[in-house]
Amino acid sequence: MPSEQVPLRNRTSSLASIVGENAFYPWEKIAPPQQESILQAIASQTPPSCIVYPETTEQLPQVIREANSNKWRVLPCGSGSKLSWGGLVKGVDVIVSTQRLNQLIDHAVGDLTVTAEAGMKFSELQGILAKANQFLAIDPVTPSATLGGIVATADTGSLRQRYGSVRDQLLGITFVRADGQVAKAGGRVVKNVAGYDLMKLFTGSYGTLGVISQVTFRVYPIPEISATVVLTGKAEDVRQAVAILRNSALTPTQADLISNQLVSELGLGMGMGLIVRFQSIAESVKEQSNRLAEVGQNLGLQKAIYAGADEADLWERLRESIYFAGDESTIICKIGVLPTAAVEVLTRAQKGLIHMGSGLGMLRFEVEKELVEMRSLCENHRGFLSVLTAPVGVKQRLDVWGYTGNAGEMMRRIKLQFDEKGILSPGRFVDGI
């Protein structure tokens, strides 16, 4: 029988000789919950033939090289926690997970840098860093996310208020090109200006340019103490509190505006909310918290200060209210608007938050029509709305990314340079890239 007529699952079994039988799973041997998660990420009703788990940095390029030579379409992932984010992939032959590439490479405590394989979980790295009283200043959707997945989806969270985004903290990257060649960019030092900045290019590329195998981040000392101020009340009063905070000398590490419904669900009071976290030495945190609480009181806002376990629980409940505990129809979107428009946008949203400093945020919908109306509102404020997770039918009907800029041709040329055969996550990125 000619090789073209041999079933794909039989041909991809050659990957088992690279990774070993214990790291090669045909579709029928994948657990049903994982199968369902995968099907939510692809446009085709035909499932991939297998998922493979390279266990060494030598196996990963061999797997990609084999896929490239056979023109197999590859969907890279880590733990799979954000596999369904972005556009539907136009058919997948092989899923390649970096989850077993999870070793710590180097932790330069004095230089405040850490290098690890892409499959290491965020929570595991934080545990390692904590032993040296350091932490990675990123607040991803779930602590079980892998480092490579966090970079690939630019999953920063509200810590960007103080520390910047993922791309601001990424110092070096190693990745496997679509042809199986290994490439590196950046380094393990904080100051590195040589060469083309591939770190920024790969951050938020959703696995369309290469498979990330190793990352280097800058890290920070763990603050001595933390406290969170919550102000709730009328939208206009909250707007004034935000303006005062922006123009003050206060230095929050996190500052989010949250919608009326979210305030109510979290039991924080009534109206719109402003949730602000201060982390520093004890005297500074106390002084800054009291000053912001006083601002709120003068504006007639309800105020509360959280610390210790109550504070940690508050931020965890906020994360869960946005991302989890939904049904199959739940739609989660990433938005960006001018920071000055954040309050107006949230008054029209049922459930959502917007980071005060950047104007980026997350909205949650249960009805598709609400999404369409909110996208129009965001665009009217020189912003955007992109769908992260939604039922497959919704993603098939809508432009997931909603991109209206003029860089489409440039992005397609970059994709062609990195992935000439178009095998990596085809269709997942903007404009079907």
Short mmCIF file of C-alpha atoms in Angstrom, two decimals:
data_model
loop_
_atom_site.label_atom_id
_atom_site.label_comp_id
_atom_site.label_asym_id
_atom_site.label_seq_id
_atom_site.Cartn_x
_atom_site.Cartn_y
_atom_site.Cartn_z
CA MET A 1 0.00 0.00 0.00
CA PRO A 2 1.47 3.44 -0.94
CA SER A 3 2.45 5.56 2.07
CA GLU A 4 -0.20 8.15 1.13
CA GLN A 5 -2.91 5.54 1.68
CA VAL A 6 -1.59 4.31 5.00
CA PRO A 7 -3.82 5.69 7.78
CA LEU A 8 -2.30 8.74 9.47
CA ARG A 9 -2.32 7.10 12.91
CA ASN A 10 -0.13 4.31 11.55
CA ARG A 11 2.31 6.73 9.99
CA THR A 12 2.59 8.93 13.09
CA SER A 13 3.47 5.84 15.10
CA SER A 14 7.01 6.55 13.92
CA LEU A 15 7.04 9.22 16.62
CA ALA A 16 6.91 6.48 19.24
CA SER A 17 10.40 5.42 18.20
CA ILE A 18 11.61 8.92 19.06
CA VAL A 19 9.90 9.52 22.40
CA GLY A 20 9.25 5.95 23.51
CA GLU A 21 5.99 4.04 23.90
CA ASN A 22 5.27 5.61 27.32
CA ALA A 23 5.33 9.10 25.81
CA PHE A 24 3.20 8.36 22.74
CA TYR A 25 -0.59 8.26 23.10
CA PRO A 26 -2.86 7.40 20.14
CA TRP A 27 -6.16 9.30 20.17
CA GLU A 28 -8.17 6.36 21.49
CA LYS A 29 -5.89 6.11 24.55
CA ILE A 30 -6.23 9.76 25.53
CA ALA A 31 -8.51 10.31 28.54
CA PRO A 32 -12.01 11.57 27.57
CA PRO A 33 -11.71 14.92 29.45
CA GLN A 34 -8.48 15.64 27.62
CA GLN A 35 -10.07 14.62 24.32
CA GLU A 36 -12.89 17.07 24.92
CA SER A 37 -10.42 19.86 25.71
CA ILE A 38 -8.57 19.18 22.47
CA LEU A 39 -11.75 19.16 20.39
CA GLN A 40 -12.62 22.62 21.77
CA ALA A 41 -9.41 23.92 20.16
CA ILE A 42 -9.80 22.64 16.59
CA ALA A 43 -12.09 23.48 13.71
CA SER A 44 -12.17 20.01 12.18
CA GLN A 45 -14.36 17.20 13.47
CA THR A 46 -11.44 14.86 12.76
CA PRO A 47 -9.36 14.48 15.92
CA PRO A 48 -5.55 14.39 15.88
CA SER A 49 -3.94 11.00 15.56
CA CYS A 50 -1.90 11.24 18.75
CA ILE A 51 -0.28 13.32 21.45
CA VAL A 52 3.43 12.98 22.17
CA TYR A 53 5.42 14.05 25.22
CA PRO A 54 9.12 14.58 24.43
CA GLU A 55 11.11 13.98 27.60
CA THR A 56 14.45 15.51 26.56
CA THR A 57 15.53 18.58 24.64
CA GLU A 58 16.98 16.22 22.03
CA GLN A 59 13.67 14.47 21.41
CA LEU A 60 11.65 17.66 20.84
CA PRO A 61 13.48 18.81 17.68
CA GLN A 62 13.43 15.24 16.35
CA VAL A 63 9.65 15.14 16.75
CA ILE A 64 9.18 18.49 14.99
CA ARG A 65 11.60 17.49 12.25
CA GLU A 66 9.62 14.31 11.62
CA ALA A 67 6.37 16.25 11.51
CA ASN A 68 7.82 18.81 9.13
CA SER A 69 9.15 16.19 6.71
CA ASN A 70 5.68 14.58 6.59
CA LYS A 71 3.79 17.91 6.57
CA TRP A 72 1.89 16.89 9.69
CA ARG A 73 0.05 19.79 11.31
CA VAL A 74 1.25 20.27 14.88
CA LEU A 75 -0.51 21.87 17.84
CA PRO A 76 2.11 22.64 20.53
CA CYS A 77 0.98 22.87 24.15
CA GLY A 78 2.20 22.63 27.72
CA SER A 79 -0.23 21.43 30.37
CA GLY A 80 -3.16 22.30 28.08
CA SER A 81 -4.72 24.84 30.47
CA LYS A 82 -5.06 27.40 27.65
CA LEU A 83 -5.24 25.03 24.70
CA SER A 84 -8.61 26.44 23.62
CA TRP A 85 -7.50 30.09 23.69
CA GLY A 86 -7.42 31.94 20.39
CA GLY A 87 -8.66 30.82 16.99
CA LEU A 88 -9.70 27.30 16.10
CA VAL A 89 -6.80 25.36 14.64
CA LYS A 90 -7.45 24.25 11.07
CA GLY A 91 -6.92 20.56 11.57
CA VAL A 92 -4.34 18.88 13.76
CA ASP A 93 -2.40 15.72 13.03
CA VAL A 94 -0.15 15.64 16.08
CA ILE A 95 -0.23 17.38 19.47
CA VAL A 96 3.21 17.96 20.95
CA SER A 97 3.27 18.66 24.68
CA THR A 98 6.32 20.05 26.44
CA GLN A 99 4.90 19.09 29.84
CA ARG A 100 7.68 16.59 30.55
CA LEU A 101 10.41 19.10 29.71
CA ASN A 102 10.21 20.54 33.21
CA GLN A 103 13.71 20.85 34.62
CA LEU A 104 15.29 23.84 36.33
CA ILE A 105 18.38 24.84 34.33
CA ASP A 106 19.82 27.67 36.39
CA HIS A 107 18.83 30.02 39.19
CA ALA A 108 21.28 32.88 39.50
CA VAL A 109 20.13 34.19 42.87
CA GLY A 110 22.50 37.15 42.92
CA ASP A 111 21.66 38.17 39.36
CA LEU A 112 17.90 37.79 39.93
CA THR A 113 17.42 35.51 36.93
CA VAL A 114 16.09 31.99 36.47
CA THR A 115 16.22 29.60 33.52
CA ALA A 116 13.94 26.59 33.21
CA GLU A 117 12.52 24.25 30.61
CA ALA A 118 9.24 25.31 29.07
CA GLY A 119 7.19 22.49 30.61
CA MET A 120 7.88 23.47 34.22
CA LYS A 121 4.69 24.55 35.96
CA PHE A 122 4.45 28.10 37.22
CA SER A 123 3.57 26.92 40.74
CA GLU A 124 6.62 24.65 40.86
CA LEU A 125 8.97 27.44 39.82
CA GLN A 126 7.49 29.78 42.41
CA GLY A 127 8.15 27.14 45.07
CA ILE A 128 11.80 26.91 44.01
CA LEU A 129 12.24 30.67 43.94
CA ALA A 130 10.55 31.10 47.33
CA LYS A 131 13.40 29.18 48.96
CA ALA A 132 15.65 32.09 47.97
CA ASN A 133 12.97 34.66 48.95
CA GLN A 134 12.31 35.49 45.29
CA PHE A 135 9.36 35.20 42.92
CA LEU A 136 8.39 35.51 39.25
CA ALA A 137 6.14 38.57 38.99
CA ILE A 138 3.46 37.08 36.76
CA ASP A 139 -0.13 36.29 37.72
CA PRO A 140 -1.35 33.66 35.20
CA VAL A 141 -4.87 32.30 34.93
CA THR A 142 -3.89 29.08 36.71
CA PRO A 143 -0.79 28.12 38.71
CA SER A 144 -0.73 24.82 36.81
CA ALA A 145 0.15 26.65 33.59
CA THR A 146 3.57 25.89 32.16
CA LEU A 147 6.17 28.57 31.58
CA GLY A 148 6.14 27.99 27.83
CA GLY A 149 2.35 28.26 27.73
CA ILE A 150 2.44 31.50 29.73
CA VAL A 151 4.87 33.02 27.22
CA ALA A 152 3.03 31.68 24.17
CA THR A 153 -0.26 33.25 25.32
CA ALA A 154 1.22 36.36 27.01
CA ASP A 155 -0.69 35.44 30.18
CA THR A 156 0.52 38.15 32.56
CA GLY A 157 -2.34 39.05 34.90
CA SER A 158 -2.76 42.16 37.04
CA LEU A 159 0.83 42.21 38.37
CA ARG A 160 1.64 44.05 35.13
CA GLN A 161 0.63 47.22 37.05
CA ARG A 162 4.01 47.19 38.82
CA TYR A 163 6.23 44.72 36.95
CA GLY A 164 5.16 44.96 33.33
CA SER A 165 4.06 42.20 30.98
CA VAL A 166 5.52 38.76 30.24
CA ARG A 167 7.62 40.17 27.41
CA ASP A 168 9.08 42.75 29.79
CA GLN A 169 10.33 40.00 32.10
CA LEU A 170 11.49 37.48 29.51
CA LEU A 171 15.28 37.70 29.08
CA GLY A 172 16.03 34.67 26.94
CA ILE A 173 14.30 31.97 24.94
CA THR A 174 15.19 28.71 23.24
CA PHE A 175 12.78 27.29 20.68
CA VAL A 176 12.49 24.64 18.00
CA ARG A 177 11.77 25.96 14.53
CA ALA A 178 9.24 24.31 12.25
CA ASP A 179 12.07 22.55 10.42
CA GLY A 180 13.34 21.01 13.67
CA GLN A 181 16.32 23.33 14.11
CA VAL A 182 17.00 24.74 17.58
CA ALA A 183 17.35 28.52 17.90
CA LYS A 184 18.13 30.84 20.79
CA ALA A 185 17.65 34.50 21.54
CA GLY A 186 18.55 36.74 24.46
CA GLY A 187 20.56 35.48 27.38
CA ARG A 188 20.71 34.94 31.12
CA VAL A 189 21.57 38.48 32.11
CA VAL A 190 19.25 41.36 32.79
CA LYS A 191 20.96 43.73 30.34
CA ASN A 192 21.11 42.18 26.89
CA VAL A 193 20.72 44.35 23.81
CA ALA A 194 22.42 42.24 21.14
CA GLY A 195 20.47 40.73 18.26
CA TYR A 196 16.86 40.74 17.08
CA ASP A 197 14.32 40.69 19.91
CA LEU A 198 12.70 37.30 19.29
CA MET A 199 11.44 37.20 22.88
CA LYS A 200 8.89 39.90 22.13
CA LEU A 201 7.96 38.23 18.85
CA PHE A 202 7.30 34.86 20.48
CA THR A 203 5.38 36.27 23.44
CA GLY A 204 1.72 35.91 22.53
CA SER A 205 2.43 34.01 19.28
CA TYR A 206 0.21 31.08 20.33
CA GLY A 207 2.58 28.39 19.09
CA THR A 208 2.50 29.58 15.47
CA LEU A 209 6.21 30.45 15.09
CA GLY A 210 8.00 27.67 16.95
CA VAL A 211 7.87 25.39 19.96
CA ILE A 212 9.34 27.03 23.06
CA SER A 213 11.67 24.68 24.93
CA GLN A 214 13.44 26.91 27.46
CA VAL A 215 12.95 30.36 28.98
CA THR A 216 14.91 32.80 31.13
CA PHE A 217 13.12 35.33 33.32
CA ARG A 218 14.12 38.14 35.60
CA VAL A 219 12.84 37.59 39.15
CA TYR A 220 12.26 39.82 42.17
CA PRO A 221 12.64 39.67 45.96
CA ILE A 222 9.43 38.69 47.75
CA PRO A 223 7.95 41.83 49.38
CA GLU A 224 7.96 41.93 53.15
CA ILE A 225 4.22 42.44 53.54
CA SER A 226 1.06 42.89 51.49
CA ALA A 227 -2.34 44.52 51.88
CA THR A 228 -5.27 45.18 49.54
CA VAL A 229 -7.67 48.11 49.60
CA VAL A 230 -11.13 47.65 48.10
CA LEU A 231 -13.27 50.68 47.25
CA THR A 232 -16.84 50.23 46.00
CA GLY A 233 -19.66 52.56 45.08
CA LYS A 234 -20.92 54.77 42.27
CA ALA A 235 -19.05 54.55 38.97
CA GLU A 236 -18.31 58.27 38.85
CA ASP A 237 -16.85 58.22 42.37
CA VAL A 238 -14.70 55.22 41.46
CA ARG A 239 -13.53 57.10 38.36
CA GLN A 240 -12.39 59.97 40.56
CA ALA A 241 -10.58 57.58 42.90
CA VAL A 242 -8.72 56.11 39.91
CA ALA A 243 -7.71 59.57 38.69
CA ILE A 244 -6.41 60.51 42.13
CA LEU A 245 -4.49 57.24 42.42
CA ARG A 246 -2.91 57.68 38.97
CA ASN A 247 -1.69 61.16 39.83
CA SER A 248 -0.44 60.26 43.30
CA ALA A 249 2.91 58.98 44.55
CA LEU A 250 1.32 55.66 45.58
CA THR A 251 2.92 52.57 44.02
CA PRO A 252 0.48 49.63 43.87
CA THR A 253 1.60 46.26 42.53
CA GLN A 254 -1.92 45.43 41.35
CA ALA A 255 -4.84 47.74 40.59
CA ASP A 256 -8.00 46.46 38.92
CA LEU A 257 -11.41 47.93 38.21
CA ILE A 258 -14.17 45.36 38.62
CA SER A 259 -17.76 45.39 37.38
CA ASN A 260 -20.88 45.75 39.53
CA GLN A 261 -21.86 42.10 39.21
CA LEU A 262 -18.39 40.93 40.17
CA VAL A 263 -18.41 43.20 43.23
CA SER A 264 -21.72 41.69 44.30
CA GLU A 265 -20.67 38.08 43.68
CA LEU A 266 -17.50 38.55 45.73
CA GLY A 267 -19.49 40.06 48.61
CA LEU A 268 -17.58 43.34 48.46
CA GLY A 269 -20.57 45.68 48.56
CA MET A 270 -22.58 47.45 45.87
CA GLY A 271 -21.64 49.31 42.71
CA MET A 272 -18.36 49.31 40.84
CA GLY A 273 -15.13 48.31 42.55
CA LEU A 274 -11.48 49.31 42.64
CA ILE A 275 -9.19 46.67 44.12
CA VAL A 276 -5.63 47.84 44.82
CA ARG A 277 -2.73 45.88 46.28
CA PHE A 278 0.34 47.33 47.97
CA GLN A 279 3.44 45.23 48.65
CA SER A 280 6.59 46.58 50.27
CA ILE A 281 8.00 47.05 53.75
CA ALA A 282 5.41 47.14 56.54
CA GLU A 283 5.50 50.91 57.13
CA SER A 284 5.05 51.72 53.44
CA VAL A 285 2.17 49.28 52.94
CA LYS A 286 0.33 50.61 55.99
CA GLU A 287 0.80 54.25 54.95
CA GLN A 288 -0.22 53.72 51.32
CA SER A 289 -3.24 51.59 52.23
CA ASN A 290 -4.50 54.18 54.69
CA ARG A 291 -4.02 57.02 52.22
CA LEU A 292 -6.03 55.28 49.51
CA ALA A 293 -8.73 54.28 52.00
CA GLU A 294 -8.96 57.93 53.02
CA VAL A 295 -9.36 58.94 49.38
CA GLY A 296 -12.24 56.51 49.08
CA GLN A 297 -13.88 57.74 52.25
CA ASN A 298 -13.69 61.36 51.09
CA LEU A 299 -15.43 60.37 47.86
CA GLY A 300 -18.20 58.54 49.69
CA LEU A 301 -17.01 55.07 48.66
CA GLN A 302 -17.27 52.00 50.85
CA LYS A 303 -13.78 50.90 51.90
CA ALA A 304 -12.16 47.77 53.28
CA ILE A 305 -8.57 46.62 53.78
CA TYR A 306 -7.59 42.95 53.45
CA ALA A 307 -4.40 41.31 54.68
CA GLY A 308 -3.00 37.84 55.30
CA ALA A 309 -5.15 34.84 54.40
CA ASP A 310 -8.20 37.02 53.73
CA GLU A 311 -6.27 38.96 51.12
CA ALA A 312 -4.96 35.83 49.39
CA ASP A 313 -8.48 34.40 49.37
CA LEU A 314 -9.88 37.60 47.84
CA TRP A 315 -7.50 37.55 44.87
CA GLU A 316 -8.07 33.83 44.34
CA ARG A 317 -11.86 34.26 44.33
CA LEU A 318 -11.50 37.14 41.88
CA ARG A 319 -9.53 34.92 39.50
CA GLU A 320 -12.00 32.06 39.79
CA SER A 321 -14.99 34.34 39.19
CA ILE A 322 -13.57 35.42 35.84
CA TYR A 323 -12.08 32.19 34.52
CA PHE A 324 -13.74 29.21 36.16
CA ALA A 325 -16.98 27.65 37.39
CA GLY A 326 -18.82 28.24 34.13
CA ASP A 327 -20.80 25.99 31.83
CA GLU A 328 -20.11 25.03 28.22
CA SER A 329 -21.70 28.23 26.89
CA THR A 330 -19.42 30.60 28.83
CA ILE A 331 -17.41 33.04 26.71
CA ILE A 332 -14.23 34.64 28.08
CA CYS A 333 -12.64 37.54 26.23
CA LYS A 334 -9.55 39.69 26.50
CA ILE A 335 -10.09 43.39 25.93
CA GLY A 336 -7.99 46.49 25.65
CA VAL A 337 -9.22 50.07 25.81
CA LEU A 338 -7.78 53.43 26.70
CA PRO A 339 -7.35 53.39 30.50
CA THR A 340 -9.49 56.51 30.72
CA ALA A 341 -12.39 54.58 29.16
CA ALA A 342 -12.21 51.62 31.56
CA VAL A 343 -14.99 52.78 33.88
CA GLU A 344 -17.39 53.47 31.02
CA VAL A 345 -16.74 50.06 29.48
CA LEU A 346 -17.26 48.26 32.78
CA THR A 347 -20.58 49.98 33.36
CA ARG A 348 -21.79 48.14 30.25
CA ALA A 349 -20.28 44.78 31.24
CA GLN A 350 -21.95 42.27 33.53
CA LYS A 351 -18.82 40.49 34.69
CA GLY A 352 -15.30 41.69 34.09
CA LEU A 353 -12.19 43.48 35.25
CA ILE A 354 -9.80 45.97 33.66
CA HIS A 355 -6.26 46.67 34.81
CA MET A 356 -6.10 50.31 35.81
CA GLY A 357 -2.69 51.08 34.34
CA SER A 358 -2.86 49.36 30.95
CA GLY A 359 -6.55 49.29 30.05
CA LEU A 360 -6.26 45.55 29.38
CA GLY A 361 -8.73 43.23 31.02
CA MET A 362 -11.02 40.23 30.91
CA LEU A 363 -14.77 40.05 30.34
CA ARG A 364 -17.08 37.10 30.74
CA PHE A 365 -20.30 36.60 28.79
CA GLU A 366 -23.06 34.04 28.77
CA VAL A 367 -24.74 35.41 25.61
CA GLU A 368 -23.05 35.89 22.22
CA LYS A 369 -25.00 39.07 21.47
CA GLU A 370 -23.46 40.82 24.49
CA LEU A 371 -20.00 40.01 23.12
CA VAL A 372 -20.77 41.63 19.77
CA GLU A 373 -22.08 44.78 21.42
CA MET A 374 -19.07 45.02 23.72
CA ARG A 375 -16.64 44.60 20.83
CA SER A 376 -18.25 47.58 19.13
CA LEU A 377 -17.94 49.63 22.31
CA CYS A 378 -14.26 48.72 22.74
CA GLU A 379 -13.48 49.62 19.14
CA ASN A 380 -15.22 52.96 19.60
CA HIS A 381 -12.72 53.60 22.40
CA ARG A 382 -9.75 52.74 20.15
CA GLY A 383 -9.54 49.30 21.70
CA PHE A 384 -10.16 45.66 20.88
CA LEU A 385 -11.97 42.55 22.06
CA SER A 386 -10.56 39.09 21.35
CA VAL A 387 -12.27 35.83 22.22
CA LEU A 388 -10.17 33.48 24.36
CA THR A 389 -12.55 30.65 25.15
CA ALA A 390 -16.02 30.01 23.73
CA PRO A 391 -18.06 27.16 22.31
CA VAL A 392 -16.74 25.97 18.96
CA GLY A 393 -19.90 27.20 17.23
CA VAL A 394 -19.37 30.74 18.51
CA LYS A 395 -15.78 30.79 17.30
CA GLN A 396 -16.87 29.54 13.90
CA ARG A 397 -19.39 32.37 13.55
CA LEU A 398 -17.21 35.21 14.80
CA ASP A 399 -13.84 36.74 14.00
CA VAL A 400 -12.14 35.52 17.17
CA TRP A 401 -9.36 38.10 17.17
CA GLY A 402 -11.28 41.10 15.85
CA TYR A 403 -8.07 42.62 14.53
CA THR A 404 -8.56 45.81 12.52
CA GLY A 405 -4.94 47.01 12.22
CA ASN A 406 -2.75 47.12 9.12
CA ALA A 407 -0.04 44.66 10.13
CA GLY A 408 -1.71 41.55 8.69
CA GLU A 409 0.59 41.25 5.70
CA MET A 410 3.67 41.71 7.88
CA MET A 411 2.47 38.98 10.26
CA ARG A 412 1.90 36.59 7.35
CA ARG A 413 5.42 37.24 6.06
CA ILE A 414 6.88 36.56 9.50
CA LYS A 415 4.88 33.34 9.73
CA LEU A 416 6.21 32.26 6.34
CA GLN A 417 9.79 32.92 7.42
CA PHE A 418 9.47 30.82 10.56
CA ASP A 419 7.09 28.14 9.29
CA GLU A 420 7.23 27.84 5.52
CA LYS A 421 4.97 24.78 5.33
CA GLY A 422 2.45 26.20 7.79
CA ILE A 423 2.45 23.18 10.10
CA LEU A 424 2.47 24.96 13.48
CA SER A 425 -0.96 25.80 14.93
CA PRO A 426 -2.44 26.68 11.52
CA GLY A 427 -5.31 29.14 11.87
CA ARG A 428 -4.91 29.83 15.58
CA PHE A 429 -3.57 33.35 15.28
CA VAL A 430 -4.83 36.65 13.85
CA ASP A 431 -6.32 36.58 10.34
CA GLY A 432 -6.17 32.78 10.21
CA ILE A 433 -2.37 32.66 10.52
#
